[in-house]
Amino acid sequence: MNILVTGGVGFIGSALVRHLVANTQHRVVNLDKLTYAANPASLATVEGHPRYRFVEGDICERAQLISLLAEEDVDWVMHLAAESHVDRSIDGPGDFVRTNINGTFELLEAARAHWSRLPAARAATFRVHHVSTDEVYGDLPLDGSRFTEETPYAPSSPYSASKAASDHLARAWHRTYGLPVVVSNCSNNYGPRHFPEKLIPLTILNALHGEPLPVYGRGENVRDWLYVDDHARALELVVSRGEPGRTYNVGGGNERTNLAVVEAICDVLDRLVPSPDGPRRRLITFVSDRPGHDLRYAIDASRLETELGWLARETFETGIEKTVRWYLDNEAWWRPIREGRYRGERLGQLT
Ligand code: NAD
C-alpha cells in the first residue's frame, strides 16, 4: 500500500514511520509542517530508504494535499499531524483550532476528493485513519471505571476539545459521505524521542541534571501509560484490519499517578547512574495545578485486543527502563532542544 502519514516527524508519527518502513512492505510518504515539535533526527534510520519520502507541508493546504494524494497514488492516509501539548493549548489555543480542527477538515476533504476518483476496487480498500486521544472522553473518578468506545465525549482542555471536534468531523465524513474512516483513541504515550516538554522526558533530563522535578498539584492525577512502539503496532492493525466507521481504544492498562511515574524515573536513574548527592526523589517539587486538570484516564482496549488481536508488549517497568536508557545513550538528540538551540525555543520549567 502507498501510505500518507501526516505529522510523521513528531513523537508518535516518527515511531509509526520507522515501524512501517522496517516491518512492512508499504511505501510511506510523510507530510509534516516541521513545527517546534518535529525533530528530523528521529527519522535518521529511514532517511534515503527507497520506500520512504519526506514532504514538508501543512495539512491546512488542501491543494497540496490533493496533488500529493494523486501523485503518490495513496491507498491509506494515517493522520497524526496535530498540536499536541495541553499546556501550550491553554497558553495559546489558536494553533490548536487551526491545525487540529481546520487541518483535519482540509485533510478529510482532500481525501474525499481523491477517494471519489478511485476505481471501485481501490475505493473499497481506501482508508483514512484518524489518530486521536483518550482525552476526548474527559476524566474519570479514582475508581475502576475505564473509557470504552461508547463513553460520551466531554473534553476539558482546548487541546482535547480540538481533538474531539476533529473526531466528530472524521466520524461524520464516514456517516455522511461514506468515506472509509477508522478512528483510534489512545492513552498517554511515552518512549524514546519524546519532546522534552512532556512529563516523562522532562523528568528524565531534569533528574539527570540535578534540577527540580516539577509535579502538578500533589501528583495524584492518574494516566494510563503506553509505550510508543506498542501504539505504532496498534495503528498498523487498525488501518489494515479495522472496520470503516469504527473506533478503537488503545491503552496498555498501566495506570500510574504522576508522582509514581516521577518516582519510578528517579529510581531507575539512581540505579543506572547514581548521583553523588543521593537519591533523586529529593528533587521532586510540587507546583500549582494545571487549570482544568483531568483527574484520571484509563482505557478499556478489549475491542482492539479481541477483534484485531493486539496486545501491548511492554509493561510500564520494562518501557520506562528502555526509555531512560535511550535518553542516557542519545544526548545528541536532546541536547540542542534542552539548550534552546533548537528552533530558538527555550523550554519553561514545566511547559
Ligand atoms: P507531536 O507534537 O510530537 O508531533 C506532531 C507532529 O505534527 C509534528 O511533527 C508537527 O511538525 C506536525 N504538525 C503540526 N501541525 C502541522 C500541520 N498543520 N501540518 C502538518 N504537520 C503538522 O505529537 P505526538 O505526541 O506524536 O502525537 C501525534 C498524534 O497522536 C496527535 O494527533 C495526538 O493528538 C495523538 N495522540 C498523542 C498521544 C500522546 O501521548 N502523545 C496520545 C494519544 C494520541
mmCIF file of C-alpha atoms and ligand atoms in Angstrom:
data_model
loop_
_atom_site.group_PDB
_atom_site.id
_atom_site.type_symbol
_atom_site.label_atom_id
_atom_site.label_comp_id
_atom_site.label_asym_id
_atom_site.label_seq_id
_atom_site.Cartn_x
_atom_site.Cartn_y
_atom_site.Cartn_z
ATOM 1 C CA MET A 1 0.000 0.000 0.000
ATOM 2 C CA ASN A 2 1.004 3.613 -0.512
ATOM 3 C CA ILE A 3 0.557 5.311 2.843
ATOM 4 C CA LEU A 4 0.426 9.039 3.503
ATOM 5 C CA VAL A 5 1.371 9.704 7.149
ATOM 6 C CA THR A 6 0.741 13.243 8.431
ATOM 7 C CA GLY A 7 2.820 14.511 11.345
ATOM 8 C CA GLY A 8 5.382 11.756 10.858
ATOM 9 C CA VAL A 9 8.301 13.783 12.196
ATOM 10 C CA GLY A 10 6.697 14.057 15.653
ATOM 11 C CA PHE A 11 6.969 11.634 18.540
ATOM 12 C CA ILE A 12 4.358 9.004 17.621
ATOM 13 C CA GLY A 13 4.436 9.688 13.876
ATOM 14 C CA SER A 14 8.164 9.006 13.659
ATOM 15 C CA ALA A 15 7.738 5.763 15.627
ATOM 16 C CA LEU A 16 4.994 4.764 13.172
ATOM 17 C CA VAL A 17 7.095 5.651 10.115
ATOM 18 C CA ARG A 18 10.078 3.680 11.429
ATOM 19 C CA HIS A 19 7.777 0.743 12.218
ATOM 20 C CA LEU A 20 6.128 0.726 8.779
ATOM 21 C CA VAL A 21 9.406 1.003 6.870
ATOM 22 C CA ALA A 22 11.142 -1.657 8.979
ATOM 23 C CA ASN A 23 8.328 -4.198 9.367
ATOM 24 C CA THR A 24 6.094 -3.940 6.288
ATOM 25 C CA GLN A 25 6.457 -3.623 2.525
ATOM 26 C CA HIS A 26 4.333 -0.445 2.371
ATOM 27 C CA ARG A 27 5.597 2.801 0.836
ATOM 28 C CA VAL A 28 5.488 5.695 3.318
ATOM 29 C CA VAL A 29 5.127 9.358 2.363
ATOM 30 C CA ASN A 30 5.494 11.618 5.371
ATOM 31 C CA LEU A 31 3.888 15.085 5.238
ATOM 32 C CA ASP A 32 4.903 17.335 8.110
ATOM 33 C CA LYS A 33 4.995 21.087 8.681
ATOM 34 C CA LEU A 34 8.105 20.795 10.866
ATOM 35 C CA THR A 35 6.785 22.755 13.827
ATOM 36 C CA TYR A 36 8.829 23.053 17.035
ATOM 37 C CA ALA A 37 7.665 19.506 17.939
ATOM 38 C CA ALA A 38 9.220 17.863 14.886
ATOM 39 C CA ASN A 39 12.753 16.534 15.153
ATOM 40 C CA PRO A 40 14.106 15.191 11.831
ATOM 41 C CA ALA A 41 16.806 13.339 13.801
ATOM 42 C CA SER A 42 14.025 10.920 14.834
ATOM 43 C CA LEU A 43 13.957 9.617 11.249
ATOM 44 C CA ALA A 44 17.686 9.151 10.720
ATOM 45 C CA THR A 45 17.253 5.385 10.296
ATOM 46 C CA VAL A 46 14.802 5.688 7.368
ATOM 47 C CA GLU A 47 16.393 8.643 5.523
ATOM 48 C CA GLY A 48 17.271 7.543 1.988
ATOM 49 C CA HIS A 49 15.211 4.331 2.181
ATOM 50 C CA PRO A 50 13.629 3.564 -1.221
ATOM 51 C CA ARG A 51 10.151 3.123 0.328
ATOM 52 C CA TYR A 52 10.276 6.424 2.238
ATOM 53 C CA ARG A 53 9.744 10.048 1.185
ATOM 54 C CA PHE A 54 9.500 13.227 3.261
ATOM 55 C CA VAL A 55 7.429 16.198 2.092
ATOM 56 C CA GLU A 56 7.349 19.462 4.020
ATOM 57 C CA GLY A 57 3.804 20.813 4.089
ATOM 58 C CA ASP A 58 0.805 21.952 6.076
ATOM 59 C CA ILE A 59 -2.382 19.881 6.375
ATOM 60 C CA CYS A 60 -4.332 23.138 6.149
ATOM 61 C CA GLU A 61 -3.269 23.459 2.483
ATOM 62 C CA ARG A 62 -5.869 21.410 0.643
ATOM 63 C CA ALA A 63 -4.456 21.922 -2.851
ATOM 64 C CA GLN A 64 -1.078 20.479 -1.818
ATOM 65 C CA LEU A 65 -2.824 17.535 -0.152
ATOM 66 C CA ILE A 66 -4.882 16.765 -3.233
ATOM 67 C CA SER A 67 -1.891 16.808 -5.565
ATOM 68 C CA LEU A 68 0.220 14.716 -3.175
ATOM 69 C CA LEU A 69 -2.544 12.088 -2.826
ATOM 70 C CA ALA A 70 -2.753 11.820 -6.624
ATOM 71 C CA GLU A 71 0.990 11.937 -7.267
ATOM 72 C CA GLU A 72 1.688 9.189 -4.729
ATOM 73 C CA ASP A 73 -1.430 7.208 -5.633
ATOM 74 C CA VAL A 74 -2.256 6.953 -1.948
ATOM 75 C CA ASP A 75 -4.212 3.967 -0.571
ATOM 76 C CA TRP A 76 -4.237 4.822 3.132
ATOM 77 C CA VAL A 77 -3.983 8.134 4.994
ATOM 78 C CA MET A 78 -2.769 7.921 8.598
ATOM 79 C CA HIS A 79 -3.453 11.291 10.170
ATOM 80 C CA LEU A 80 -1.312 12.191 13.169
ATOM 81 C CA ALA A 81 -0.414 15.832 12.485
ATOM 82 C CA ALA A 82 -1.612 17.936 15.390
ATOM 83 C CA GLU A 83 -0.702 20.423 18.026
ATOM 84 C CA SER A 84 -0.426 18.031 20.948
ATOM 85 C CA HIS A 85 0.630 19.728 24.175
ATOM 86 C CA VAL A 86 -2.147 20.567 26.677
ATOM 87 C CA ASP A 87 -0.194 23.356 28.425
ATOM 88 C CA ARG A 88 0.519 25.101 25.137
ATOM 89 C CA SER A 89 -3.193 24.837 24.268
ATOM 90 C CA ILE A 90 -4.033 26.713 27.467
ATOM 91 C CA ASP A 91 -1.498 29.458 26.701
ATOM 92 C CA GLY A 92 -2.493 29.778 23.028
ATOM 93 C CA PRO A 93 -5.455 27.764 21.704
ATOM 94 C CA GLY A 94 -5.466 29.321 18.217
ATOM 95 C CA ASP A 95 -2.924 26.957 16.661
ATOM 96 C CA PHE A 96 -4.875 24.003 18.078
ATOM 97 C CA VAL A 97 -8.103 25.105 16.424
ATOM 98 C CA ARG A 98 -6.293 25.791 13.153
ATOM 99 C CA THR A 99 -4.314 22.562 12.829
ATOM 100 C CA ASN A 100 -6.435 20.073 14.744
ATOM 101 C CA ILE A 101 -9.877 21.185 13.550
ATOM 102 C CA ASN A 102 -9.412 23.143 10.306
ATOM 103 C CA GLY A 103 -6.466 20.985 9.236
ATOM 104 C CA THR A 104 -8.434 17.777 9.772
ATOM 105 C CA PHE A 105 -11.318 19.254 7.779
ATOM 106 C CA GLU A 106 -8.996 20.076 4.862
ATOM 107 C CA LEU A 107 -7.479 16.614 5.020
ATOM 108 C CA LEU A 108 -10.883 14.907 5.027
ATOM 109 C CA GLU A 109 -11.996 16.965 2.044
ATOM 110 C CA ALA A 110 -8.786 16.246 0.136
ATOM 111 C CA ALA A 111 -9.109 12.531 0.940
ATOM 112 C CA ARG A 112 -12.745 12.547 -0.172
ATOM 113 C CA ALA A 113 -11.854 14.155 -3.495
ATOM 114 C CA HIS A 114 -9.074 11.584 -4.051
ATOM 115 C CA TRP A 115 -11.230 8.638 -2.972
ATOM 116 C CA SER A 116 -14.122 9.676 -5.227
ATOM 117 C CA ARG A 117 -11.813 9.385 -8.262
ATOM 118 C CA LEU A 118 -10.508 5.895 -7.431
ATOM 119 C CA PRO A 119 -11.796 2.857 -9.316
ATOM 120 C CA ALA A 120 -14.313 0.848 -7.251
ATOM 121 C CA ALA A 121 -11.903 -1.876 -6.103
ATOM 122 C CA ARG A 122 -9.328 0.675 -4.946
ATOM 123 C CA ALA A 123 -12.015 2.876 -3.354
ATOM 124 C CA ALA A 124 -13.205 -0.101 -1.298
ATOM 125 C CA THR A 125 -9.809 -0.613 0.333
ATOM 126 C CA PHE A 126 -9.013 3.109 0.702
ATOM 127 C CA ARG A 127 -8.756 4.234 4.359
ATOM 128 C CA VAL A 128 -8.448 7.426 6.334
ATOM 129 C CA HIS A 129 -7.161 6.599 9.802
ATOM 130 C CA HIS A 130 -7.739 9.471 12.192
ATOM 131 C CA VAL A 131 -5.411 9.165 15.194
ATOM 132 C CA SER A 132 -6.784 10.637 18.394
ATOM 133 C CA THR A 133 -6.529 10.667 22.156
ATOM 134 C CA ASP A 134 -8.443 9.310 25.143
ATOM 135 C CA GLU A 135 -8.563 12.888 26.447
ATOM 136 C CA VAL A 136 -11.683 13.474 24.321
ATOM 137 C CA TYR A 137 -13.616 11.438 26.904
ATOM 138 C CA GLY A 138 -12.853 13.880 29.753
ATOM 139 C CA ASP A 139 -11.775 12.339 33.038
ATOM 140 C CA LEU A 140 -12.710 9.516 35.380
ATOM 141 C CA PRO A 141 -13.062 9.262 39.152
ATOM 142 C CA LEU A 142 -10.481 7.339 41.194
ATOM 143 C CA ASP A 143 -12.295 4.005 40.842
ATOM 144 C CA GLY A 144 -12.136 1.032 38.499
ATOM 145 C CA SER A 145 -14.066 2.615 35.610
ATOM 146 C CA ARG A 146 -12.450 2.838 32.163
ATOM 147 C CA PHE A 147 -13.125 4.599 28.849
ATOM 148 C CA THR A 148 -14.831 2.428 26.245
ATOM 149 C CA GLU A 149 -15.573 3.380 22.635
ATOM 150 C CA GLU A 150 -19.115 4.272 23.805
ATOM 151 C CA THR A 151 -18.045 6.722 26.527
ATOM 152 C CA PRO A 152 -19.608 10.136 25.774
ATOM 153 C CA TYR A 153 -17.219 12.904 24.779
ATOM 154 C CA ALA A 154 -16.502 15.509 27.493
ATOM 155 C CA PRO A 155 -13.196 17.219 26.689
ATOM 156 C CA SER A 156 -11.693 19.556 29.292
ATOM 157 C CA SER A 157 -8.810 21.449 27.646
ATOM 158 C CA PRO A 158 -8.513 23.411 24.406
ATOM 159 C CA TYR A 159 -6.300 20.535 23.171
ATOM 160 C CA SER A 160 -8.804 17.783 23.917
ATOM 161 C CA ALA A 161 -11.721 19.913 22.683
ATOM 162 C CA SER A 162 -9.930 20.426 19.361
ATOM 163 C CA LYS A 163 -9.203 16.693 19.084
ATOM 164 C CA ALA A 164 -12.837 15.882 19.959
ATOM 165 C CA ALA A 165 -14.006 18.250 17.220
ATOM 166 C CA SER A 166 -11.704 16.562 14.706
ATOM 167 C CA ASP A 167 -13.000 13.110 15.756
ATOM 168 C CA HIS A 168 -16.557 14.286 15.133
ATOM 169 C CA LEU A 169 -15.604 15.529 11.672
ATOM 170 C CA ALA A 170 -13.907 12.226 10.833
ATOM 171 C CA ARG A 171 -16.894 10.186 12.008
ATOM 172 C CA ALA A 172 -19.332 12.464 10.161
ATOM 173 C CA TRP A 173 -17.363 12.143 6.894
ATOM 174 C CA HIS A 174 -17.885 8.389 7.182
ATOM 175 C CA ARG A 175 -21.562 8.605 8.063
ATOM 176 C CA THR A 176 -22.478 11.325 5.580
ATOM 177 C CA TYR A 177 -20.182 10.685 2.619
ATOM 178 C CA GLY A 178 -19.274 7.035 3.181
ATOM 179 C CA LEU A 179 -15.565 7.914 3.343
ATOM 180 C CA PRO A 180 -13.862 4.790 4.799
ATOM 181 C CA VAL A 181 -12.684 6.308 8.081
ATOM 182 C CA VAL A 182 -11.300 4.445 11.095
ATOM 183 C CA VAL A 183 -10.584 6.259 14.363
ATOM 184 C CA SER A 184 -8.329 5.267 17.236
ATOM 185 C CA ASN A 185 -8.198 6.917 20.659
ATOM 186 C CA CYS A 186 -5.070 6.216 22.629
ATOM 187 C CA SER A 187 -3.897 6.867 26.157
ATOM 188 C CA ASN A 188 -0.689 8.728 27.079
ATOM 189 C CA ASN A 189 2.355 7.557 25.137
ATOM 190 C CA TYR A 190 5.949 7.563 26.300
ATOM 191 C CA GLY A 191 9.243 6.265 24.968
ATOM 192 C CA PRO A 192 12.358 7.351 23.071
ATOM 193 C CA ARG A 193 12.350 10.637 21.091
ATOM 194 C CA HIS A 194 9.572 12.237 23.161
ATOM 195 C CA PHE A 195 9.885 16.049 23.074
ATOM 196 C CA PRO A 196 11.270 17.161 26.450
ATOM 197 C CA GLU A 197 8.361 19.437 27.332
ATOM 198 C CA LYS A 198 6.273 16.410 28.308
ATOM 199 C CA LEU A 199 6.305 14.897 31.813
ATOM 200 C CA ILE A 200 8.442 11.787 31.290
ATOM 201 C CA PRO A 201 11.311 13.174 29.170
ATOM 202 C CA LEU A 202 11.324 16.420 31.173
ATOM 203 C CA THR A 203 11.672 14.413 34.382
ATOM 204 C CA ILE A 204 14.428 12.186 32.982
ATOM 205 C CA LEU A 205 16.530 15.121 31.789
ATOM 206 C CA ASN A 206 15.953 17.333 34.833
ATOM 207 C CA ALA A 207 16.749 14.411 37.154
ATOM 208 C CA LEU A 208 19.913 13.677 35.218
ATOM 209 C CA HIS A 209 20.987 17.305 35.619
ATOM 210 C CA GLY A 210 20.074 17.504 39.331
ATOM 211 C CA GLU A 211 17.339 20.059 38.630
ATOM 212 C CA PRO A 212 13.882 20.330 40.273
ATOM 213 C CA LEU A 213 11.281 17.797 39.115
ATOM 214 C CA PRO A 214 8.022 19.761 38.856
ATOM 215 C CA VAL A 215 4.848 17.796 39.627
ATOM 216 C CA TYR A 216 1.406 19.367 39.292
ATOM 217 C CA GLY A 217 -0.714 19.645 42.466
ATOM 218 C CA ARG A 218 0.011 16.689 44.745
ATOM 219 C CA GLY A 219 0.896 14.385 41.852
ATOM 220 C CA GLU A 220 -2.335 12.434 42.271
ATOM 221 C CA ASN A 221 -3.540 12.609 38.649
ATOM 222 C CA VAL A 222 -3.595 9.178 37.042
ATOM 223 C CA ARG A 223 -2.605 8.411 33.451
ATOM 224 C CA ASP A 224 -2.685 5.069 31.593
ATOM 225 C CA TRP A 225 0.786 4.862 30.000
ATOM 226 C CA LEU A 226 1.539 3.111 26.725
ATOM 227 C CA TYR A 227 4.988 2.542 25.222
ATOM 228 C CA VAL A 228 5.080 4.281 21.835
ATOM 229 C CA ASP A 229 6.119 1.219 19.793
ATOM 230 C CA ASP A 230 3.076 -0.660 21.124
ATOM 231 C CA HIS A 231 0.951 2.212 19.808
ATOM 232 C CA ALA A 232 2.660 2.060 16.399
ATOM 233 C CA ARG A 233 1.800 -1.669 16.104
ATOM 234 C CA ALA A 234 -1.801 -0.909 17.101
ATOM 235 C CA LEU A 235 -2.039 1.791 14.433
ATOM 236 C CA GLU A 236 -0.874 -0.605 11.739
ATOM 237 C CA LEU A 237 -3.542 -3.117 12.809
ATOM 238 C CA VAL A 238 -6.303 -0.506 12.891
ATOM 239 C CA VAL A 239 -5.552 0.884 9.430
ATOM 240 C CA SER A 240 -5.112 -2.525 7.826
ATOM 241 C CA ARG A 241 -7.838 -4.550 9.606
ATOM 242 C CA GLY A 242 -10.138 -2.048 11.310
ATOM 243 C CA GLU A 243 -13.708 -1.730 10.126
ATOM 244 C CA PRO A 244 -14.630 1.607 8.499
ATOM 245 C CA GLY A 245 -16.840 3.707 10.759
ATOM 246 C CA ARG A 246 -15.484 2.006 13.850
ATOM 247 C CA THR A 247 -13.436 3.425 16.734
ATOM 248 C CA TYR A 248 -10.707 1.501 18.570
ATOM 249 C CA ASN A 249 -9.399 2.447 22.000
ATOM 250 C CA VAL A 250 -5.700 1.836 22.563
ATOM 251 C CA GLY A 251 -4.164 1.566 26.024
ATOM 252 C CA GLY A 252 -1.683 -0.512 27.934
ATOM 253 C CA GLY A 253 -3.505 -0.947 31.244
ATOM 254 C CA ASN A 254 -0.607 0.785 33.040
ATOM 255 C CA GLU A 255 -2.274 3.277 35.349
ATOM 256 C CA ARG A 256 0.137 5.343 37.431
ATOM 257 C CA THR A 257 -0.164 8.580 39.374
ATOM 258 C CA ASN A 258 2.120 11.326 38.069
ATOM 259 C CA LEU A 259 4.015 11.123 41.357
ATOM 260 C CA ALA A 260 4.569 7.365 40.931
ATOM 261 C CA VAL A 261 5.873 7.986 37.375
ATOM 262 C CA VAL A 262 8.357 10.611 38.563
ATOM 263 C CA GLU A 263 9.477 8.402 41.463
ATOM 264 C CA ALA A 264 9.963 5.424 39.130
ATOM 265 C CA ILE A 265 12.191 7.509 36.845
ATOM 266 C CA CYS A 266 14.238 8.682 39.843
ATOM 267 C CA ASP A 267 14.729 5.099 40.971
ATOM 268 C CA VAL A 268 15.794 3.824 37.522
ATOM 269 C CA LEU A 269 18.266 6.697 37.138
ATOM 270 C CA ASP A 270 19.633 6.163 40.671
ATOM 271 C CA ARG A 271 20.323 2.542 39.739
ATOM 272 C CA LEU A 272 21.867 3.270 36.319
ATOM 273 C CA VAL A 273 23.779 6.480 37.159
ATOM 274 C CA PRO A 274 23.900 7.012 40.942
ATOM 275 C CA SER A 275 24.146 10.670 41.960
ATOM 276 C CA PRO A 276 26.828 11.723 44.479
ATOM 277 C CA ASP A 277 24.144 13.940 46.043
ATOM 278 C CA GLY A 278 21.883 10.980 46.941
ATOM 279 C CA PRO A 279 18.513 9.658 45.701
ATOM 280 C CA ARG A 280 16.857 11.889 43.114
ATOM 281 C CA ARG A 281 13.411 11.756 44.723
ATOM 282 C CA ARG A 282 14.680 14.716 46.782
ATOM 283 C CA LEU A 283 14.323 16.863 43.626
ATOM 284 C CA ILE A 284 10.524 16.417 43.411
ATOM 285 C CA THR A 285 8.841 19.845 43.638
ATOM 286 C CA PHE A 286 5.076 20.274 43.740
ATOM 287 C CA VAL A 287 3.847 23.206 41.610
ATOM 288 C CA SER A 288 0.385 24.796 41.326
ATOM 289 C CA ASP A 289 -2.004 22.643 39.374
ATOM 290 C CA ARG A 290 -2.856 22.980 35.681
ATOM 291 C CA PRO A 291 -6.295 24.641 35.170
ATOM 292 C CA GLY A 292 -8.970 22.082 34.257
ATOM 293 C CA HIS A 293 -6.533 19.250 35.005
ATOM 294 C CA ASP A 294 -8.199 15.896 34.336
ATOM 295 C CA LEU A 295 -8.019 13.594 37.362
ATOM 296 C CA ARG A 296 -7.787 10.156 35.818
ATOM 297 C CA TYR A 297 -7.664 8.455 32.408
ATOM 298 C CA ALA A 298 -7.967 4.696 31.919
ATOM 299 C CA ILE A 299 -8.609 2.793 28.710
ATOM 300 C CA ASP A 300 -10.580 -0.359 28.029
ATOM 301 C CA ALA A 301 -8.739 -1.740 24.982
ATOM 302 C CA SER A 302 -10.676 -5.014 24.794
ATOM 303 C CA ARG A 303 -12.152 -4.279 21.329
ATOM 304 C CA LEU A 304 -8.671 -3.854 19.852
ATOM 305 C CA GLU A 305 -7.460 -6.960 21.667
ATOM 306 C CA THR A 306 -10.347 -9.262 20.777
ATOM 307 C CA GLU A 307 -11.189 -8.026 17.267
ATOM 308 C CA LEU A 308 -7.711 -7.198 15.967
ATOM 309 C CA GLY A 309 -5.509 -9.386 18.189
ATOM 310 C CA TRP A 310 -3.386 -6.560 19.631
ATOM 311 C CA LEU A 311 -1.552 -6.853 22.937
ATOM 312 C CA ALA A 312 0.891 -4.409 24.499
ATOM 313 C CA ARG A 313 4.359 -5.928 24.752
ATOM 314 C CA GLU A 314 5.859 -3.525 27.258
ATOM 315 C CA THR A 315 4.863 -3.164 30.903
ATOM 316 C CA PHE A 316 5.442 0.240 32.465
ATOM 317 C CA GLU A 317 8.533 -1.123 34.226
ATOM 318 C CA THR A 318 10.185 -2.502 31.054
ATOM 319 C CA GLY A 319 9.160 0.516 28.971
ATOM 320 C CA ILE A 320 10.382 3.145 31.413
ATOM 321 C CA GLU A 321 13.738 1.412 31.777
ATOM 322 C CA LYS A 322 14.151 1.328 27.965
ATOM 323 C CA THR A 323 13.156 4.982 27.776
ATOM 324 C CA VAL A 324 15.578 6.154 30.460
ATOM 325 C CA ARG A 325 18.403 4.158 28.849
ATOM 326 C CA TRP A 326 17.591 5.719 25.451
ATOM 327 C CA TYR A 327 17.898 9.266 26.823
ATOM 328 C CA LEU A 328 21.180 8.327 28.529
ATOM 329 C CA ASP A 329 22.550 6.966 25.237
ATOM 330 C CA ASN A 330 21.222 9.690 22.896
ATOM 331 C CA GLU A 331 22.346 13.041 24.226
ATOM 332 C CA ALA A 332 22.905 14.298 20.657
ATOM 333 C CA TRP A 333 19.126 14.045 20.075
ATOM 334 C CA TRP A 334 18.017 16.041 23.136
ATOM 335 C CA ARG A 335 20.941 18.377 23.921
ATOM 336 C CA PRO A 336 20.054 21.034 21.271
ATOM 337 C CA ILE A 337 16.414 21.072 22.413
ATOM 338 C CA ARG A 338 17.328 21.387 26.059
ATOM 339 C CA GLU A 339 19.779 24.182 25.434
ATOM 340 C CA GLY A 340 17.258 26.170 23.399
ATOM 341 C CA ARG A 341 19.462 25.963 20.312
ATOM 342 C CA TYR A 342 16.672 24.079 18.566
ATOM 343 C CA ARG A 343 14.372 26.385 16.549
ATOM 344 C CA GLY A 344 15.129 29.179 19.006
ATOM 345 C CA GLU A 345 12.755 27.680 21.582
ATOM 346 C CA ARG A 346 13.580 27.678 25.251
ATOM 347 C CA LEU A 347 11.519 25.367 27.391
ATOM 348 C CA GLY A 348 9.888 26.663 30.537
ATOM 349 C CA GLN A 349 10.176 24.853 33.831
ATOM 350 C CA LEU A 350 7.101 22.792 33.178
ATOM 351 C CA THR A 351 5.645 23.761 29.857
HETATM 352 P P1 NAD B 1 3.898 15.688 18.343
HETATM 353 O O1 NAD B 1 3.526 17.051 18.849
HETATM 354 O O2 NAD B 1 5.131 15.040 18.858
HETATM 355 O O3 NAD B 1 4.019 15.720 16.739
HETATM 356 C C1 NAD B 1 3.086 16.364 15.924
HETATM 357 C C2 NAD B 1 3.667 16.475 14.527
HETATM 358 O O4 NAD B 1 2.687 17.110 13.690
HETATM 359 C C3 NAD B 1 4.942 17.328 14.455
HETATM 360 O O5 NAD B 1 5.916 16.662 13.683
HETATM 361 C C4 NAD B 1 4.480 18.607 13.763
HETATM 362 O O6 NAD B 1 5.501 19.229 12.995
HETATM 363 C C5 NAD B 1 3.336 18.107 12.908
HETATM 364 N N1 NAD B 1 2.376 19.168 12.582
HETATM 365 C C6 NAD B 1 1.805 20.053 13.446
HETATM 366 N N2 NAD B 1 0.985 20.891 12.786
HETATM 367 C C7 NAD B 1 1.007 20.500 11.472
HETATM 368 C C8 NAD B 1 0.348 20.950 10.300
HETATM 369 N N3 NAD B 1 -0.507 21.984 10.345
HETATM 370 N N4 NAD B 1 0.597 20.307 9.134
HETATM 371 C C9 NAD B 1 1.462 19.256 9.071
HETATM 372 N N5 NAD B 1 2.128 18.802 10.158
HETATM 373 C C10 NAD B 1 1.901 19.408 11.341
HETATM 374 O O7 NAD B 1 2.611 14.786 18.614
HETATM 375 P P2 NAD B 1 2.537 13.244 19.035
HETATM 376 O O8 NAD B 1 2.667 13.144 20.508
HETATM 377 O O9 NAD B 1 3.432 12.445 18.166
HETATM 378 O O10 NAD B 1 1.011 12.928 18.668
HETATM 379 C C11 NAD B 1 0.646 12.520 17.360
HETATM 380 C C12 NAD B 1 -0.846 12.335 17.284
HETATM 381 O O11 NAD B 1 -1.258 11.380 18.244
HETATM 382 C C13 NAD B 1 -1.627 13.613 17.581
HETATM 383 O O12 NAD B 1 -2.750 13.660 16.728
HETATM 384 C C14 NAD B 1 -2.081 13.433 19.026
HETATM 385 O O13 NAD B 1 -3.269 14.116 19.282
HETATM 386 C C15 NAD B 1 -2.251 11.931 19.085
HETATM 387 N N6 NAD B 1 -2.044 11.319 20.412
HETATM 388 C C16 NAD B 1 -0.934 11.617 21.154
HETATM 389 C C17 NAD B 1 -0.770 10.980 22.392
HETATM 390 C C18 NAD B 1 0.469 11.223 23.233
HETATM 391 O O14 NAD B 1 0.541 10.741 24.359
HETATM 392 N N7 NAD B 1 1.475 11.940 22.742
HETATM 393 C C19 NAD B 1 -1.721 10.069 22.861
HETATM 394 C C20 NAD B 1 -2.832 9.798 22.059
HETATM 395 C C21 NAD B 1 -2.982 10.413 20.832
#
